[in-house]
């Protein structure tokens, strides 16, 4: 009996030691994982430097006020990630803000240098300890903070995680950086505001612009019959996107649509008050029994919305807002090829002023981006 007891103790002791070793190993792994997840320390990509280049302005004015500056790379804070910018879209609102006009300029803190840019595509390089849904190395894109300054004219940017979406792997970063603001504007105008439905007829003004060329594709994919205004030299381009082209340089769009014999259900206007008023003449009347009255969505302000409402039309002015859910849908459209971003020009970050000069000529076809 004594020999048996000694063997049991010896064997049991060995098993106990083994069990304790395994338990300690598992505990170490678990503590390390918890530490990585909940620690206030930063998870950072080793390639990140301490400083970066950023395009700033210290006074409102022409393109010449934009200049490069060397500044510290931002540190991640809760709810945000640091993104190494690989492409930043340039939009008309950027040039408006640079002049000190519009809501973004009014909201800007001018006690420190102003950094323009809202579109971003790049790679996450640092995260805080909290859960954001993104990890270091993730490809992302989004529209940052609009209409508050987004600070994307830079090599790195601190971005609220909830405003980002995972970027499709098969779409170049330059296209992703050009997409968010224009694509979200088009999507929200068509489906959130106008409630465009399959079979309806839509007139999209300025079909070759950033918003216009994306709106054409989204409307066509939704099953709408699409008309757009563009010059003769852009006819083939807009037709390839899925629209019937009306050459505004040689014909009145109201007459062209009257010859077609049908009213328009939805108008997307981005070219000013007179175009807004002229568009009311082609909208479906309010006295239709089996269909709603015409709807007009405008991106320019102030447009005479009351003039449209007095005639029984639905008229709204849209200010785009960040929406990661919608951006995820846009990512899917980009991935499957339903939506294509046409890049007109790509400028180095140091040539931001030249990019502004170019888009202010108002002849860009599609989008313009900056590449750090």
Short mmCIF file of N, CA, C and O in Angstrom, two decimals, residues 159-250:
data_model
loop_
_atom_site.label_atom_id
_atom_site.label_comp_id
_atom_site.label_asym_id
_atom_site.label_seq_id
_atom_site.Cartn_x
_atom_site.Cartn_y
_atom_site.Cartn_z
N UNK A 159 -8.30 60.19 -37.99
CA UNK A 159 -9.64 60.05 -38.57
C UNK A 159 -10.58 59.35 -37.59
O UNK A 159 -10.22 58.32 -37.01
N UNK A 160 -11.80 59.89 -37.37
CA UNK A 160 -12.79 59.15 -36.58
C UNK A 160 -13.09 57.81 -37.25
O UNK A 160 -13.44 57.77 -38.44
N UNK A 161 -12.95 56.74 -36.52
CA UNK A 161 -13.09 55.41 -37.12
C UNK A 161 -14.49 55.18 -37.70
O UNK A 161 -14.63 54.48 -38.71
N UNK A 162 -15.51 55.77 -37.09
CA UNK A 162 -16.87 55.51 -37.55
C UNK A 162 -17.16 56.14 -38.92
O UNK A 162 -18.19 55.85 -39.53
N UNK A 163 -16.25 56.97 -39.41
CA UNK A 163 -16.45 57.60 -40.72
C UNK A 163 -15.69 56.87 -41.83
O UNK A 163 -15.70 57.31 -42.98
N UNK A 164 -15.07 55.74 -41.51
CA UNK A 164 -14.28 54.99 -42.48
C UNK A 164 -14.98 53.70 -42.87
O UNK A 164 -15.82 53.18 -42.15
N UNK A 165 -14.58 53.18 -44.02
CA UNK A 165 -15.01 51.86 -44.47
C UNK A 165 -13.79 51.10 -44.95
O UNK A 165 -12.79 51.70 -45.37
N UNK A 166 -13.87 49.79 -44.89
CA UNK A 166 -12.80 48.97 -45.43
C UNK A 166 -12.78 49.13 -46.94
O UNK A 166 -13.81 49.10 -47.60
N UNK A 167 -11.58 49.30 -47.49
CA UNK A 167 -11.43 49.54 -48.92
C UNK A 167 -11.32 48.23 -49.68
O UNK A 167 -10.63 47.31 -49.24
N UNK A 168 -12.00 48.12 -50.82
CA UNK A 168 -11.86 46.91 -51.64
C UNK A 168 -10.44 46.78 -52.18
O UNK A 168 -9.82 47.76 -52.59
N UNK A 169 -9.94 45.56 -52.19
CA UNK A 169 -8.56 45.32 -52.59
C UNK A 169 -8.31 45.52 -54.09
O UNK A 169 -7.18 45.77 -54.50
N UNK A 170 -9.38 45.41 -54.89
CA UNK A 170 -9.19 45.46 -56.35
C UNK A 170 -9.35 46.86 -56.94
O UNK A 170 -9.40 47.02 -58.16
N UNK A 171 -9.47 47.88 -56.08
CA UNK A 171 -9.64 49.25 -56.56
C UNK A 171 -8.40 50.05 -56.17
O UNK A 171 -8.00 50.07 -55.00
N UNK A 172 -7.77 50.75 -57.13
CA UNK A 172 -6.57 51.53 -56.82
C UNK A 172 -6.85 52.62 -55.78
O UNK A 172 -7.94 53.19 -55.72
N UNK A 173 -5.83 52.91 -54.98
CA UNK A 173 -5.99 53.90 -53.93
C UNK A 173 -6.34 55.28 -54.48
O UNK A 173 -7.08 56.03 -53.85
N UNK A 174 -5.81 55.64 -55.64
CA UNK A 174 -6.14 56.95 -56.21
C UNK A 174 -7.63 57.08 -56.46
O UNK A 174 -8.23 58.13 -56.22
N UNK A 175 -8.27 56.03 -56.96
CA UNK A 175 -9.71 56.07 -57.19
C UNK A 175 -10.48 56.11 -55.88
O UNK A 175 -11.47 56.83 -55.75
N UNK A 176 -10.01 55.35 -54.90
CA UNK A 176 -10.68 55.34 -53.60
C UNK A 176 -10.58 56.70 -52.92
O UNK A 176 -11.54 57.17 -52.30
N UNK A 177 -9.43 57.35 -53.06
CA UNK A 177 -9.27 58.67 -52.46
C UNK A 177 -10.12 59.73 -53.13
O UNK A 177 -10.45 60.75 -52.52
N UNK A 178 -10.48 59.50 -54.38
CA UNK A 178 -11.31 60.45 -55.12
C UNK A 178 -12.79 60.24 -54.88
O UNK A 178 -13.60 61.13 -55.16
N UNK A 179 -13.19 59.10 -54.34
CA UNK A 179 -14.59 58.72 -54.34
C UNK A 179 -15.47 59.29 -53.22
O UNK A 179 -16.61 59.68 -53.49
N UNK A 180 -15.05 59.32 -51.95
CA UNK A 180 -16.02 59.44 -50.86
C UNK A 180 -16.97 60.62 -50.92
O UNK A 180 -18.19 60.44 -50.87
N UNK A 181 -16.47 61.86 -50.98
CA UNK A 181 -17.37 63.01 -50.91
C UNK A 181 -18.33 63.04 -52.09
O UNK A 181 -19.54 63.23 -51.92
N UNK A 182 -17.82 62.84 -53.29
CA UNK A 182 -18.67 62.88 -54.48
C UNK A 182 -19.65 61.72 -54.51
O UNK A 182 -20.83 61.89 -54.83
N UNK A 183 -19.18 60.52 -54.17
CA UNK A 183 -20.05 59.35 -54.20
C UNK A 183 -21.14 59.42 -53.13
O UNK A 183 -22.30 59.08 -53.38
N UNK A 184 -20.76 59.87 -51.92
CA UNK A 184 -21.76 60.02 -50.87
C UNK A 184 -22.78 61.10 -51.22
O UNK A 184 -23.98 60.95 -50.96
N UNK A 185 -22.32 62.18 -51.83
CA UNK A 185 -23.25 63.24 -52.26
C UNK A 185 -24.25 62.69 -53.27
O UNK A 185 -25.46 62.92 -53.15
N UNK A 186 -23.75 61.97 -54.26
CA UNK A 186 -24.63 61.40 -55.27
C UNK A 186 -25.60 60.40 -54.65
O UNK A 186 -26.81 60.43 -54.93
N UNK A 187 -25.10 59.53 -53.80
CA UNK A 187 -25.95 58.51 -53.18
C UNK A 187 -27.03 59.13 -52.32
O UNK A 187 -28.21 58.76 -52.40
N UNK A 188 -26.65 60.08 -51.48
CA UNK A 188 -27.62 60.71 -50.59
C UNK A 188 -28.65 61.52 -51.36
O UNK A 188 -29.84 61.54 -51.01
N UNK A 189 -28.23 62.20 -52.42
CA UNK A 189 -29.17 62.98 -53.23
C UNK A 189 -30.18 62.08 -53.90
O UNK A 189 -31.40 62.37 -53.91
N UNK A 190 -29.72 60.98 -54.47
CA UNK A 190 -30.61 60.11 -55.24
C UNK A 190 -31.53 59.27 -54.36
O UNK A 190 -32.73 59.16 -54.63
N UNK A 191 -30.98 58.68 -53.31
CA UNK A 191 -31.72 57.65 -52.58
C UNK A 191 -32.19 58.07 -51.19
O UNK A 191 -33.22 57.59 -50.72
N UNK A 192 -31.46 58.96 -50.55
CA UNK A 192 -31.87 59.41 -49.22
C UNK A 192 -32.86 60.57 -49.32
O UNK A 192 -33.80 60.66 -48.53
N UNK A 193 -32.65 61.46 -50.27
CA UNK A 193 -33.50 62.65 -50.40
C UNK A 193 -34.57 62.47 -51.49
O UNK A 193 -35.76 62.59 -51.22
N UNK A 194 -34.16 62.17 -52.71
CA UNK A 194 -35.11 62.09 -53.82
C UNK A 194 -35.88 60.78 -53.86
O UNK A 194 -36.93 60.69 -54.51
N UNK A 195 -35.38 59.75 -53.20
CA UNK A 195 -36.04 58.44 -53.21
C UNK A 195 -36.25 57.92 -54.63
O UNK A 195 -37.33 57.46 -55.01
N UNK A 196 -35.21 58.03 -55.42
CA UNK A 196 -35.28 57.59 -56.81
C UNK A 196 -35.61 56.10 -56.88
O UNK A 196 -35.04 55.29 -56.15
N UNK A 197 -36.52 55.74 -57.79
CA UNK A 197 -36.96 54.36 -57.94
C UNK A 197 -36.72 53.87 -59.36
O UNK A 197 -36.60 54.67 -60.30
N UNK A 198 -36.67 52.57 -59.50
CA UNK A 198 -36.50 51.97 -60.82
C UNK A 198 -37.63 52.41 -61.75
O UNK A 198 -38.79 52.50 -61.33
N UNK A 199 -37.30 52.70 -63.00
CA UNK A 199 -38.29 53.11 -63.97
C UNK A 199 -38.53 54.61 -64.03
O UNK A 199 -39.19 55.09 -64.96
N UNK A 200 -38.03 55.37 -63.04
CA UNK A 200 -38.21 56.81 -63.06
C UNK A 200 -37.19 57.47 -63.99
O UNK A 200 -36.16 56.88 -64.34
N UNK A 201 -37.50 58.71 -64.35
CA UNK A 201 -36.64 59.48 -65.24
C UNK A 201 -35.95 60.57 -64.43
O UNK A 201 -36.60 61.30 -63.67
N UNK A 202 -34.64 60.70 -64.60
CA UNK A 202 -33.88 61.67 -63.83
C UNK A 202 -33.00 62.50 -64.76
O UNK A 202 -32.42 61.98 -65.72
N UNK A 203 -32.94 63.80 -64.47
CA UNK A 203 -32.05 64.72 -65.17
C UNK A 203 -30.94 65.11 -64.22
O UNK A 203 -31.20 65.68 -63.15
N UNK A 204 -29.69 64.82 -64.59
CA UNK A 204 -28.53 65.14 -63.78
C UNK A 204 -27.73 66.21 -64.51
O UNK A 204 -27.18 65.95 -65.59
N UNK A 205 -27.70 67.40 -63.94
CA UNK A 205 -26.92 68.47 -64.57
C UNK A 205 -25.43 68.26 -64.29
O UNK A 205 -25.04 67.69 -63.27
N UNK A 206 -24.61 68.74 -65.23
CA UNK A 206 -23.14 68.65 -65.10
C UNK A 206 -22.70 67.20 -64.93
O UNK A 206 -22.04 66.84 -63.95
N UNK A 207 -23.04 66.40 -65.89
CA UNK A 207 -22.79 64.96 -65.78
C UNK A 207 -21.35 64.54 -65.84
O UNK A 207 -21.03 63.39 -65.54
N UNK A 208 -20.44 65.44 -66.21
CA UNK A 208 -19.03 65.06 -66.27
C UNK A 208 -18.28 65.40 -64.98
O UNK A 208 -17.11 65.05 -64.84
N UNK A 209 -18.94 66.08 -64.06
CA UNK A 209 -18.28 66.46 -62.81
C UNK A 209 -18.11 65.29 -61.87
O UNK A 209 -18.56 64.16 -62.13
N UNK A 210 -17.46 65.56 -60.73
CA UNK A 210 -17.23 64.50 -59.77
C UNK A 210 -18.51 63.86 -59.28
O UNK A 210 -18.67 62.64 -59.32
N UNK A 211 -19.46 64.68 -58.81
CA UNK A 211 -20.75 64.16 -58.36
C UNK A 211 -21.55 63.65 -59.54
O UNK A 211 -22.15 62.56 -59.49
N UNK A 212 -21.58 64.41 -60.63
CA UNK A 212 -22.41 64.07 -61.77
C UNK A 212 -22.10 62.72 -62.37
O UNK A 212 -23.00 61.91 -62.62
N UNK A 213 -20.82 62.42 -62.60
CA UNK A 213 -20.50 61.16 -63.27
C UNK A 213 -20.75 59.95 -62.37
O UNK A 213 -21.05 58.86 -62.87
N UNK A 214 -20.70 60.16 -61.05
CA UNK A 214 -21.05 59.06 -60.15
C UNK A 214 -22.56 58.91 -60.02
O UNK A 214 -23.08 57.79 -59.95
N UNK A 215 -23.28 60.04 -60.02
CA UNK A 215 -24.73 59.99 -59.93
C UNK A 215 -25.33 59.28 -61.15
O UNK A 215 -26.30 58.52 -61.02
N UNK A 216 -24.78 59.52 -62.32
CA UNK A 216 -25.26 58.84 -63.53
C UNK A 216 -25.18 57.33 -63.34
O UNK A 216 -26.14 56.59 -63.61
N UNK A 217 -24.04 56.85 -62.88
CA UNK A 217 -23.83 55.41 -62.74
C UNK A 217 -24.75 54.81 -61.68
O UNK A 217 -25.33 53.73 -61.88
N UNK A 218 -24.90 55.50 -60.55
CA UNK A 218 -25.75 54.98 -59.48
C UNK A 218 -27.22 54.96 -59.91
O UNK A 218 -27.95 54.01 -59.62
N UNK A 219 -27.65 56.02 -60.61
CA UNK A 219 -29.04 56.07 -61.07
C UNK A 219 -29.31 55.00 -62.11
O UNK A 219 -30.36 54.33 -62.09
N UNK A 220 -28.39 54.81 -63.04
CA UNK A 220 -28.57 53.78 -64.07
C UNK A 220 -28.60 52.39 -63.45
O UNK A 220 -29.41 51.54 -63.83
N UNK A 221 -27.74 52.16 -62.45
CA UNK A 221 -27.72 50.86 -61.78
C UNK A 221 -29.02 50.60 -61.02
O UNK A 221 -29.42 49.43 -60.86
N UNK A 222 -29.69 51.67 -60.60
CA UNK A 222 -30.97 51.54 -59.88
C UNK A 222 -32.14 51.32 -60.82
O UNK A 222 -33.28 51.17 -60.37
N UNK A 223 -31.89 51.35 -62.12
CA UNK A 223 -32.96 51.11 -63.08
C UNK A 223 -33.67 52.35 -63.56
O UNK A 223 -34.74 52.25 -64.17
N UNK A 224 -33.10 53.54 -63.31
CA UNK A 224 -33.71 54.79 -63.78
C UNK A 224 -33.26 55.08 -65.20
O UNK A 224 -32.22 54.60 -65.68
N UNK A 225 -34.07 55.90 -65.90
CA UNK A 225 -33.69 56.40 -67.22
C UNK A 225 -33.01 57.74 -66.99
O UNK A 225 -33.61 58.67 -66.46
N UNK A 226 -31.76 57.85 -67.42
CA UNK A 226 -30.92 58.97 -67.03
C UNK A 226 -30.66 59.90 -68.21
O UNK A 226 -30.26 59.45 -69.30
N UNK A 227 -30.86 61.20 -67.97
CA UNK A 227 -30.49 62.25 -68.91
C UNK A 227 -29.47 63.15 -68.20
O UNK A 227 -29.54 63.34 -66.98
N UNK A 228 -28.56 63.71 -68.97
CA UNK A 228 -27.58 64.62 -68.37
C UNK A 228 -27.20 65.72 -69.33
O UNK A 228 -27.30 65.56 -70.55
N UNK A 229 -26.79 66.86 -68.77
CA UNK A 229 -26.28 67.96 -69.58
C UNK A 229 -24.76 67.89 -69.59
O UNK A 229 -24.11 67.73 -68.56
N UNK A 230 -24.20 68.01 -70.78
CA UNK A 230 -22.74 67.99 -70.96
C UNK A 230 -22.44 68.59 -72.32
O UNK A 230 -23.33 68.72 -73.17
N UNK A 231 -21.19 68.94 -72.54
CA UNK A 231 -20.80 69.48 -73.84
C UNK A 231 -20.63 68.35 -74.85
O UNK A 231 -20.53 67.17 -74.48
N UNK A 232 -20.57 68.73 -76.11
CA UNK A 232 -20.46 67.73 -77.18
C UNK A 232 -19.21 66.88 -77.04
O UNK A 232 -19.23 65.68 -77.34
N UNK A 233 -18.13 67.49 -76.58
CA UNK A 233 -16.88 66.72 -76.47
C UNK A 233 -16.95 65.64 -75.40
O UNK A 233 -16.15 64.70 -75.39
N UNK A 234 -17.92 65.76 -74.49
CA UNK A 234 -18.08 64.76 -73.42
C UNK A 234 -19.25 63.80 -73.67
O UNK A 234 -19.58 63.00 -72.79
N UNK A 235 -19.85 63.88 -74.85
CA UNK A 235 -21.02 63.04 -75.14
C UNK A 235 -20.68 61.55 -74.98
O UNK A 235 -21.41 60.81 -74.32
N UNK A 236 -19.61 61.12 -75.62
CA UNK A 236 -19.26 59.70 -75.56
C UNK A 236 -18.99 59.25 -74.13
O UNK A 236 -19.36 58.14 -73.73
N UNK A 237 -18.36 60.14 -73.34
CA UNK A 237 -18.05 59.80 -71.95
C UNK A 237 -19.31 59.57 -71.14
O UNK A 237 -19.45 58.52 -70.49
N UNK A 238 -20.26 60.50 -71.16
CA UNK A 238 -21.46 60.35 -70.32
C UNK A 238 -22.35 59.23 -70.84
O UNK A 238 -23.03 58.55 -70.06
N UNK A 239 -22.36 59.02 -72.14
CA UNK A 239 -23.15 57.91 -72.68
C UNK A 239 -22.57 56.57 -72.23
O UNK A 239 -23.32 55.62 -71.98
N UNK A 240 -21.25 56.50 -72.09
CA UNK A 240 -20.63 55.26 -71.62
C UNK A 240 -20.98 54.97 -70.17
O UNK A 240 -20.92 53.81 -69.72
N UNK A 241 -21.38 56.01 -69.44
CA UNK A 241 -21.78 55.84 -68.04
C UNK A 241 -23.24 55.42 -67.90
O UNK A 241 -23.65 54.97 -66.82
N UNK A 242 -24.02 55.61 -68.97
CA UNK A 242 -25.41 55.18 -68.93
C UNK A 242 -26.43 56.29 -69.07
O UNK A 242 -27.60 56.09 -68.73
N UNK A 243 -26.03 57.46 -69.58
CA UNK A 243 -26.95 58.59 -69.69
C UNK A 243 -27.17 59.00 -71.14
O UNK A 243 -26.31 58.80 -72.01
N UNK A 244 -28.32 59.60 -71.39
CA UNK A 244 -28.59 60.29 -72.65
C UNK A 244 -28.04 61.70 -72.52
O UNK A 244 -28.36 62.40 -71.56
N UNK A 245 -27.20 62.12 -73.46
CA UNK A 245 -26.53 63.40 -73.36
C UNK A 245 -27.34 64.51 -74.04
O UNK A 245 -27.79 64.36 -75.17
N UNK A 246 -27.50 65.62 -73.34
CA UNK A 246 -28.09 66.84 -73.90
C UNK A 246 -26.97 67.88 -73.94
O UNK A 246 -26.44 68.28 -72.90
N UNK A 247 -26.60 68.30 -75.14
CA UNK A 247 -25.49 69.23 -75.32
C UNK A 247 -25.95 70.64 -74.94
O UNK A 247 -26.66 71.31 -75.68
N UNK A 248 -25.53 71.10 -73.77
CA UNK A 248 -25.99 72.39 -73.28
C UNK A 248 -25.41 73.56 -74.07
O UNK A 248 -25.90 74.69 -73.97
N UNK A 249 -24.38 73.31 -74.86
CA UNK A 249 -23.77 74.39 -75.65
C UNK A 249 -24.56 74.68 -76.92
O UNK A 249 -24.37 75.75 -77.52
N UNK A 250 -25.43 73.77 -77.32
CA UNK A 250 -26.14 73.96 -78.58
C UNK A 250 -27.65 73.78 -78.48
O UNK A 250 -28.37 74.08 -79.43
#
